Amino acid sequence: MAIYFGSHTDSGDRLDDYEEGTWSPSWHSVGGGSVNYNHNDGQYIKVGDQVTLTMYAHQSHSGSNGAWRSTVPFAAPGGSLGHRSAGTCLTDSMNSGSNANFWGLYKDYNNTNLWLFYITAGGGWSHQETGHDNNFTMIASITYQAT
């Protein structure tokens, strides 16, 4: 099935790539350890090369410290400039250990990595480390370009 815009004769007027689905955010520490999920739900909508992800996770972590990372269902294109995205998240019981004001998502380029970052009152940002937030809830969304 396709949606047409304009004259219906030019293939550039056709949208034939629409997909909805679910995915399981796989948040884990890059330093190791184990994660237990009470809830771990994600949905996506892909229209052309644009993907919007939403997620809800309640989890606990034990083990080594390291940055929180998940994977996403579609890779972003390569190239160090331009193909990066940021998203928002609402957290409960999250502690950065660095006086963070809020948290955000960062989608890197040329891979399926999704990172959790914290932002400080002074404007700095860094990877959220698992050692500070052993049990938390997160509701988040991000839109990014996919390959």
CSV table of N, CA and C in Angstrom, one decimal:
chain,number,residue,atom,x,y,z
A,1,MET,N,0.8,-1.2,0.0
A,1,MET,CA,0.0,0.0,0.0
A,1,MET,C,0.9,1.2,0.0
A,2,ALA,N,0.5,2.2,-0.7
A,2,ALA,CA,1.2,3.5,-0.8
A,2,ALA,C,0.3,4.7,-0.7
A,3,ILE,N,0.9,5.7,-0.2
A,3,ILE,CA,0.2,7.0,-0.1
A,3,ILE,C,0.8,7.9,-1.2
A,4,TYR,N,0.0,8.6,-2.0
A,4,TYR,CA,0.5,9.4,-3.1
A,4,TYR,C,0.3,10.9,-2.8
A,5,PHE,N,1.2,11.7,-3.2
A,5,PHE,CA,1.1,13.1,-3.1
A,5,PHE,C,1.3,13.7,-4.5
A,6,GLY,N,0.6,14.8,-4.8
A,6,GLY,CA,0.8,15.4,-6.1
A,6,GLY,C,0.1,14.6,-7.2
A,7,SER,N,0.9,14.4,-8.3
A,7,SER,CA,0.3,13.9,-9.6
A,7,SER,C,0.1,12.4,-9.7
A,8,HIS,N,0.6,11.6,-8.8
A,8,HIS,CA,0.5,10.2,-8.8
A,8,HIS,C,1.3,9.5,-9.9
A,9,THR,N,2.1,10.3,-10.7
A,9,THR,CA,2.8,9.7,-11.8
A,9,THR,C,4.3,9.6,-11.4
A,10,ASP,N,4.8,10.4,-10.6
A,10,ASP,CA,6.2,10.4,-10.2
A,10,ASP,C,6.4,9.6,-9.0
A,11,SER,N,7.4,8.7,-9.1
A,11,SER,CA,7.7,7.8,-7.9
A,11,SER,C,8.1,8.6,-6.7
A,12,GLY,N,8.6,9.8,-6.9
A,12,GLY,CA,9.0,10.7,-5.8
A,12,GLY,C,7.8,11.2,-5.0
A,13,ASP,N,6.6,11.0,-5.6
A,13,ASP,CA,5.3,11.5,-4.9
A,13,ASP,C,4.7,10.3,-4.1
A,14,ARG,N,5.4,9.2,-4.0
A,14,ARG,CA,4.8,8.0,-3.4
A,14,ARG,C,5.5,7.7,-2.1
A,15,LEU,N,4.7,7.5,-1.0
A,15,LEU,CA,5.2,7.1,0.3
A,15,LEU,C,4.8,5.6,0.4
A,16,ASP,N,5.8,4.7,0.4
A,16,ASP,CA,5.4,3.3,0.5
A,16,ASP,C,6.2,2.6,1.6
A,17,ASP,N,6.7,3.3,2.5
A,17,ASP,CA,7.5,2.7,3.6
A,17,ASP,C,6.9,3.3,4.9
A,18,TYR,N,6.0,2.5,5.5
A,18,TYR,CA,5.4,2.9,6.8
A,18,TYR,C,5.3,1.6,7.6
A,19,GLU,N,5.8,1.7,8.8
A,19,GLU,CA,5.8,0.5,9.7
A,19,GLU,C,5.6,0.9,11.1
A,20,GLU,N,4.8,0.1,11.9
A,20,GLU,CA,4.6,0.3,13.3
A,20,GLU,C,5.0,-1.0,13.9
A,21,GLY,N,5.6,-1.0,15.1
A,21,GLY,CA,5.9,-2.2,15.8
A,21,GLY,C,6.4,-2.0,17.3
A,22,THR,N,6.8,-3.0,17.9
A,22,THR,CA,7.2,-3.0,19.3
A,22,THR,C,8.7,-3.4,19.3
A,23,TRP,N,9.4,-3.0,20.3
A,23,TRP,CA,10.8,-3.4,20.6
A,23,TRP,C,11.0,-3.4,22.1
A,24,SER,N,12.0,-4.1,22.5
A,24,SER,CA,12.4,-4.1,23.9
A,24,SER,C,13.7,-3.4,24.1
A,25,PRO,N,13.6,-2.2,24.8
A,25,PRO,CA,14.9,-1.5,25.1
A,25,PRO,C,15.8,-2.4,25.9
A,26,SER,N,17.0,-2.5,25.5
A,26,SER,CA,17.9,-3.4,26.1
A,26,SER,C,19.0,-2.6,26.9
A,27,TRP,N,18.5,-1.8,27.8
A,27,TRP,CA,19.4,-1.0,28.6
A,27,TRP,C,20.4,-1.9,29.4
A,28,HIS,N,21.6,-1.5,29.4
A,28,HIS,CA,22.6,-2.3,30.1
A,28,HIS,C,23.9,-1.4,30.3
A,29,SER,N,24.7,-1.8,31.2
A,29,SER,CA,26.0,-1.1,31.5
A,29,SER,C,27.0,-1.6,30.5
A,30,VAL,N,27.7,-0.7,29.9
A,30,VAL,CA,28.8,-1.1,29.0
A,30,VAL,C,30.0,-1.7,29.8
A,31,GLY,N,29.9,-1.5,31.2
A,31,GLY,CA,30.9,-2.1,32.1
A,31,GLY,C,30.6,-3.5,32.5
A,32,GLY,N,29.4,-4.0,32.2
A,32,GLY,CA,29.0,-5.3,32.6
A,32,GLY,C,27.9,-5.3,33.6
A,33,GLY,N,27.7,-6.4,34.3
A,33,GLY,CA,26.6,-6.5,35.3
A,33,GLY,C,25.4,-7.0,34.7
A,34,SER,N,24.3,-7.1,35.5
A,34,SER,CA,23.0,-7.6,35.0
A,34,SER,C,21.9,-6.6,35.3
A,35,VAL,N,20.9,-6.6,34.4
A,35,VAL,CA,19.8,-5.7,34.6
A,35,VAL,C,18.5,-6.6,34.7
A,36,ASN,N,17.7,-6.3,35.7
A,36,ASN,CA,16.4,-6.9,35.8
A,36,ASN,C,15.3,-5.9,35.5
A,37,TYR,N,14.3,-6.3,34.7
A,37,TYR,CA,13.2,-5.4,34.3
A,37,TYR,C,11.9,-5.8,35.0
A,38,ASN,N,11.3,-4.8,35.6
A,38,ASN,CA,9.9,-5.0,36.0
A,38,ASN,C,9.0,-4.6,34.8
A,39,HIS,N,9.4,-3.6,34.1
A,39,HIS,CA,8.7,-3.2,32.8
A,39,HIS,C,9.7,-2.9,31.8
A,40,ASN,N,9.5,-3.2,30.6
A,40,ASN,CA,10.5,-2.9,29.5
A,40,ASN,C,9.7,-2.9,28.2
A,41,ASP,N,9.1,-1.8,27.9
A,41,ASP,CA,8.2,-1.7,26.7
A,41,ASP,C,8.6,-0.6,25.8
A,42,GLY,N,8.6,-0.9,24.5
A,42,GLY,CA,8.9,0.1,23.5
A,42,GLY,C,8.1,0.0,22.3
A,43,GLN,N,7.7,1.1,21.7
A,43,GLN,CA,7.0,1.1,20.4
A,43,GLN,C,7.8,2.0,19.4
A,44,TYR,N,7.6,1.7,18.1
A,44,TYR,CA,8.2,2.6,17.1
A,44,TYR,C,7.2,2.8,16.0
A,45,ILE,N,7.4,3.9,15.3
A,45,ILE,CA,6.7,4.2,14.0
A,45,ILE,C,7.8,4.6,13.1
A,46,LYS,N,7.9,4.0,11.9
A,46,LYS,CA,8.9,4.3,10.9
A,46,LYS,C,8.2,4.8,9.7
A,47,VAL,N,8.4,6.0,9.2
A,47,VAL,CA,7.8,6.5,8.0
A,47,VAL,C,9.0,7.0,7.1
A,48,GLY,N,9.2,6.3,6.0
A,48,GLY,CA,10.4,6.5,5.2
A,48,GLY,C,11.6,6.2,6.0
A,49,ASP,N,12.5,7.2,6.1
A,49,ASP,CA,13.7,6.9,6.9
A,49,ASP,C,13.7,7.6,8.2
A,50,GLN,N,12.5,8.1,8.7
A,50,GLN,CA,12.4,8.7,10.0
A,50,GLN,C,11.7,7.7,11.0
A,51,VAL,N,12.4,7.5,12.1
A,51,VAL,CA,11.9,6.6,13.1
A,51,VAL,C,11.6,7.4,14.4
A,52,THR,N,10.5,7.1,15.0
A,52,THR,CA,10.1,7.7,16.3
A,52,THR,C,10.0,6.5,17.3
A,53,LEU,N,10.7,6.6,18.4
A,53,LEU,CA,10.7,5.5,19.4
A,53,LEU,C,10.1,6.1,20.7
A,54,THR,N,9.3,5.3,21.3
A,54,THR,CA,8.8,5.6,22.7
A,54,THR,C,9.1,4.4,23.6
A,55,MET,N,9.4,4.7,24.8
A,55,MET,CA,9.7,3.6,25.7
A,55,MET,C,9.3,3.8,27.2
A,56,TYR,N,9.1,2.8,27.9
A,56,TYR,CA,8.9,2.8,29.3
A,56,TYR,C,9.7,1.7,29.9
A,57,ALA,N,10.5,2.0,30.9
A,57,ALA,CA,11.3,0.9,31.5
A,57,ALA,C,11.4,1.2,33.0
A,58,HIS,N,11.2,0.1,33.8
A,58,HIS,CA,11.5,0.2,35.2
A,58,HIS,C,12.5,-1.0,35.5
A,59,GLN,N,13.7,-0.7,36.0
A,59,GLN,CA,14.7,-1.7,36.0
A,59,GLN,C,15.6,-1.5,37.2
A,60,SER,N,16.3,-2.6,37.5
A,60,SER,CA,17.4,-2.5,38.6
A,60,SER,C,18.6,-3.1,38.0
A,61,HIS,N,19.8,-2.6,38.4
A,61,HIS,CA,21.1,-3.0,37.9
A,61,HIS,C,22.0,-3.4,39.1
A,62,SER,N,22.8,-4.4,38.8
A,62,SER,CA,23.8,-4.8,39.7
A,62,SER,C,25.1,-5.2,39.0
A,63,GLY,N,26.2,-4.8,39.5
A,63,GLY,CA,27.5,-5.2,38.8
A,63,GLY,C,28.3,-4.0,38.5
A,64,SER,N,29.1,-4.0,37.5
A,64,SER,CA,30.1,-3.0,37.2
A,64,SER,C,29.5,-1.7,36.8
A,65,ASN,N,30.2,-0.6,37.1
A,65,ASN,CA,29.8,0.7,36.6
A,65,ASN,C,30.1,0.9,35.1
A,66,GLY,N,29.3,1.7,34.5
A,66,GLY,CA,29.6,2.0,33.1
A,66,GLY,C,28.4,2.8,32.5
A,67,ALA,N,28.5,3.3,31.3
A,67,ALA,CA,27.5,4.1,30.7
A,67,ALA,C,26.3,3.3,30.4
A,68,TRP,N,25.1,3.8,30.6
A,68,TRP,CA,23.9,3.1,30.2
A,68,TRP,C,23.7,3.2,28.7
A,69,ARG,N,23.5,2.0,28.0
A,69,ARG,CA,23.4,2.0,26.6
A,69,ARG,C,22.3,1.0,26.3
A,70,SER,N,21.5,1.3,25.2
A,70,SER,CA,20.5,0.3,24.7
A,70,SER,C,20.8,0.2,23.2
A,71,THR,N,20.0,-0.6,22.5
A,71,THR,CA,20.0,-0.7,21.1
A,71,THR,C,18.6,-0.4,20.6
A,72,VAL,N,18.6,0.1,19.3
A,72,VAL,CA,17.3,0.5,18.7
A,72,VAL,C,17.1,-0.4,17.5
A,73,PRO,N,15.8,-0.5,17.0
A,73,PRO,CA,15.5,-1.4,16.0
A,73,PRO,C,16.1,-1.1,14.6
A,74,PHE,N,16.5,0.2,14.3
A,74,PHE,CA,17.0,0.6,13.0
A,74,PHE,C,18.3,1.4,13.2
A,75,ALA,N,19.3,1.1,12.4
A,75,ALA,CA,20.5,1.8,12.5
A,75,ALA,C,20.4,3.2,11.9
A,76,ALA,N,21.2,4.1,12.4
A,76,ALA,CA,21.3,5.5,11.8
A,76,ALA,C,22.4,5.5,10.7
A,77,PRO,N,22.3,6.4,9.8
A,77,PRO,CA,23.3,6.4,8.7
A,77,PRO,C,24.7,6.8,9.2
A,78,GLY,N,25.7,6.5,8.4
A,78,GLY,CA,27.1,6.8,8.8
A,78,GLY,C,27.4,8.3,8.6
A,79,GLY,N,28.6,8.7,8.9
A,79,GLY,CA,29.0,10.0,8.7
A,79,GLY,C,29.0,10.7,10.1
A,80,SER,N,30.1,11.3,10.4
A,80,SER,CA,30.2,11.9,11.8
A,80,SER,C,29.5,13.2,12.0
A,81,LEU,N,29.0,13.8,10.9
A,81,LEU,CA,28.2,15.0,11.0
A,81,LEU,C,26.8,14.9,10.6
A,82,GLY,N,25.9,15.4,11.4
A,82,GLY,CA,24.5,15.5,10.9
A,82,GLY,C,23.6,14.3,11.3
A,83,HIS,N,24.0,13.1,11.4
A,83,HIS,CA,23.1,12.0,11.7
A,83,HIS,C,23.1,11.6,13.1
A,84,ARG,N,23.0,12.6,14.0
A,84,ARG,CA,22.9,12.3,15.4
A,84,ARG,C,21.5,12.9,15.9
A,85,SER,N,21.0,12.4,16.9
A,85,SER,CA,19.7,12.9,17.4
A,85,SER,C,19.7,12.9,18.9
A,86,ALA,N,18.9,13.8,19.5
A,86,ALA,CA,18.7,13.8,21.0
A,86,ALA,C,17.2,13.6,21.2
A,87,GLY,N,16.9,13.0,22.4
A,87,GLY,CA,15.5,12.8,22.8
A,87,GLY,C,15.3,13.2,24.2
A,88,THR,N,14.1,13.1,24.7
A,88,THR,CA,13.8,13.5,26.0
A,88,THR,C,13.4,12.2,26.9
A,89,CYS,N,13.6,12.4,28.2
A,89,CYS,CA,13.1,11.3,29.1
A,89,CYS,C,12.7,11.9,30.4
A,90,LEU,N,11.8,11.2,31.0
A,90,LEU,CA,11.3,11.5,32.3
A,90,LEU,C,11.7,10.4,33.2
A,91,THR,N,12.4,10.7,34.3
A,91,THR,CA,12.9,9.7,35.2
A,91,THR,C,12.4,9.8,36.6
A,92,ASP,N,12.5,8.7,37.3
A,92,ASP,CA,12.1,8.6,38.7
A,92,ASP,C,13.2,7.8,39.4
A,93,SER,N,13.7,8.3,40.6
A,93,SER,CA,14.7,7.6,41.4
A,93,SER,C,16.0,7.5,40.6
A,94,MET,N,16.3,8.5,39.8
A,94,MET,CA,17.6,8.5,39.0
A,94,MET,C,18.6,9.4,39.8
A,95,ASN,N,19.8,9.0,39.9
A,95,ASN,CA,20.8,9.8,40.6
A,95,ASN,C,22.1,9.8,39.7
A,96,SER,N,22.5,10.9,39.3
A,96,SER,CA,23.7,10.9,38.4
A,96,SER,C,25.0,11.0,39.3
A,97,GLY,N,24.9,11.4,40.5
A,97,GLY,CA,26.1,11.6,41.3
A,97,GLY,C,26.8,12.9,40.9
A,98,SER,N,26.2,13.7,40.0
A,98,SER,CA,26.9,14.9,39.5
A,98,SER,C,25.9,16.1,39.5
A,99,ASN,N,25.0,16.2,40.4
A,99,ASN,CA,24.0,17.3,40.4
A,99,ASN,C,23.3,17.5,39.1
A,100,ALA,N,22.9,16.4,38.5
A,100,ALA,CA,22.2,16.6,37.2
A,100,ALA,C,20.8,17.2,37.4
A,101,ASN,N,20.4,18.0,36.4
A,101,ASN,CA,19.1,18.6,36.4
A,101,ASN,C,18.1,17.8,35.6
A,102,PHE,N,18.5,17.2,34.5
A,102,PHE,CA,17.7,16.3,33.8
A,102,PHE,C,18.5,15.4,32.9
A,103,TRP,N,17.8,14.5,32.3
A,103,TRP,CA,18.4,13.4,31.5
A,103,TRP,C,17.9,13.5,30.1
A,104,GLY,N,18.7,13.0,29.2
A,104,GLY,CA,18.3,13.0,27.8
A,104,GLY,C,18.8,11.7,27.1
A,105,LEU,N,18.3,11.4,25.9
A,105,LEU,CA,18.8,10.3,25.1
A,105,LEU,C,19.6,10.9,24.0
A,106,TYR,N,20.6,10.1,23.6
A,106,TYR,CA,21.5,10.5,22.5
A,106,TYR,C,21.6,9.3,21.5
A,107,LYS,N,21.2,9.5,20.3
A,107,LYS,CA,21.3,8.5,19.2
A,107,LYS,C,22.5,8.8,18.4
A,108,ASP,N,23.5,7.9,18.4
A,108,ASP,CA,24.7,8.1,17.7
A,108,ASP,C,24.6,7.7,16.2
A,109,TYR,N,25.5,8.0,15.4
A,109,TYR,CA,25.5,7.8,14.0
A,109,TYR,C,26.1,6.4,13.6
A,110,ASN,N,25.7,5.8,12.5
A,110,ASN,CA,26.3,4.7,11.9
A,110,ASN,C,26.2,3.4,12.8
A,111,ASN,N,25.2,3.3,13.6
A,111,ASN,CA,25.1,2.1,14.5
A,111,ASN,C,23.6,2.1,15.1
A,112,THR,N,23.4,1.2,16.0
A,112,THR,CA,22.1,1.1,16.7
A,112,THR,C,22.2,1.4,18.1
A,113,ASN,N,23.3,2.1,18.5
A,113,ASN,CA,23.4,2.5,19.9
A,113,ASN,C,22.6,3.7,20.3
A,114,LEU,N,22.0,3.6,21.5
A,114,LEU,CA,21.2,4.7,22.1
A,114,LEU,C,21.8,4.9,23.5
A,115,TRP,N,22.2,6.1,23.9
A,115,TRP,CA,22.8,6.4,25.2
A,115,TRP,C,21.9,7.2,26.1
A,116,LEU,N,22.1,7.0,27.4
A,116,LEU,CA,21.4,7.9,28.4
A,116,LEU,C,22.4,8.8,28.9
A,117,PHE,N,22.1,10.1,28.8
A,117,PHE,CA,23.0,11.2,29.2
A,117,PHE,C,22.3,12.0,30.3
A,118,TYR,N,23.1,12.7,31.2
A,118,TYR,CA,22.6,13.6,32.1
A,118,TYR,C,23.1,15.0,31.8
A,119,ILE,N,22.4,16.0,32.2
A,119,ILE,CA,22.7,17.4,31.9
A,119,ILE,C,22.8,18.1,33.2
A,120,THR,N,23.8,18.8,33.5
A,120,THR,CA,24.0,19.5,34.7
A,120,THR,C,23.5,21.0,34.7
A,121,ALA,N,23.4,21.6,35.8
A,121,ALA,CA,23.0,23.0,35.9
A,121,ALA,C,23.9,23.9,35.2
A,122,GLY,N,25.2,23.6,35.1
A,122,GLY,CA,26.1,24.4,34.4
A,122,GLY,C,26.1,24.2,32.9
A,123,GLY,N,25.3,23.3,32.4
A,123,GLY,CA,25.2,23.1,30.9
A,123,GLY,C,26.0,21.9,30.4
A,124,GLY,N,26.8,21.3,31.2
A,124,GLY,CA,27.6,20.1,30.8
A,124,GLY,C,26.7,18.9,30.6
A,125,TRP,N,27.2,17.9,29.9
A,125,TRP,CA,26.5,16.6,29.7
A,125,TRP,C,27.5,15.5,29.6
A,126,SER,N,27.0,14.3,30.1
A,126,SER,CA,27.9,13.2,30.1
A,126,SER,C,27.1,11.9,30.1
A,127,HIS,N,27.7,10.8,29.8
A,127,HIS,CA,27.0,9.5,29.9
A,127,HIS,C,26.5,9.3,31.4
A,128,GLN,N,25.3,8.8,31.5
A,128,GLN,CA,24.8,8.4,32.8
A,128,GLN,C,25.5,7.1,33.2
A,129,GLU,N,26.1,7.0,34.4
A,129,GLU,CA,26.8,5.9,34.9
A,129,GLU,C,25.9,5.0,35.7
A,130,THR,N,26.0,3.7,35.5
A,130,THR,CA,25.1,2.8,36.2
A,130,THR,C,25.3,2.7,37.7
A,131,GLY,N,26.4,3.0,38.2
A,131,GLY,CA,26.7,2.9,39.6
A,131,GLY,C,25.9,3.9,40.5
A,132,HIS,N,25.3,4.9,39.9
A,132,HIS,CA,24.6,5.9,40.7
A,132,HIS,C,23.1,5.6,40.6
A,133,ASP,N,22.6,4.8,39.8
A,133,ASP,CA,21.2,4.6,39.6
A,133,ASP,C,20.8,3.1,39.5
A,134,ASN,N,20.9,2.4,40.6
A,134,ASN,CA,20.7,1.0,40.5
A,134,ASN,C,19.2,0.6,40.4
A,135,ASN,N,18.3,1.5,40.6
A,135,ASN,CA,16.9,1.1,40.5
A,135,ASN,C,16.1,2.4,40.0
A,136,PHE,N,15.6,2.4,38.8
A,136,PHE,CA,14.9,3.6,38.4
A,136,PHE,C,13.9,3.3,37.3
A,137,THR,N,13.0,4.3,37.1
A,137,THR,CA,12.0,4.2,36.0
A,137,THR,C,12.2,5.3,35.0
A,138,MET,N,12.0,5.0,33.7
A,138,MET,CA,12.2,6.0,32.7
A,138,MET,C,11.1,5.9,31.6
A,139,ILE,N,10.6,7.0,31.2
A,139,ILE,CA,9.7,7.2,30.1
A,139,ILE,C,10.4,8.1,29.1
A,140,ALA,N,10.5,7.7,27.9
A,140,ALA,CA,11.4,8.5,27.0
A,140,ALA,C,10.9,8.3,25.5
A,141,SER,N,11.3,9.3,24.7
A,141,SER,CA,11.1,9.2,23.3
A,141,SER,C,12.2,9.9,22.5
A,142,ILE,N,12.4,9.5,21.3
A,142,ILE,CA,13.4,10.1,20.4
A,142,ILE,C,13.0,9.8,18.9
A,143,THR,N,13.3,10.8,18.1
A,143,THR,CA,13.1,10.6,16.6
A,143,THR,C,14.4,10.8,16.0
A,144,TYR,N,14.7,9.9,15.0
A,144,TYR,CA,16.0,9.9,14.4
A,144,TYR,C,15.9,9.4,12.9
A,145,GLN,N,16.9,9.8,12.1
A,145,GLN,CA,17.0,9.3,10.8
A,145,GLN,C,17.6,7.9,10.7
A,146,ALA,N,17.0,7.0,10.0
A,146,ALA,CA,17.5,5.6,9.9
A,146,ALA,C,18.0,5.4,8.4
A,147,THR,N,18.7,4.3,8.3
A,147,THR,CA,19.3,3.9,7.0
A,147,THR,C,18.2,3.2,6.2
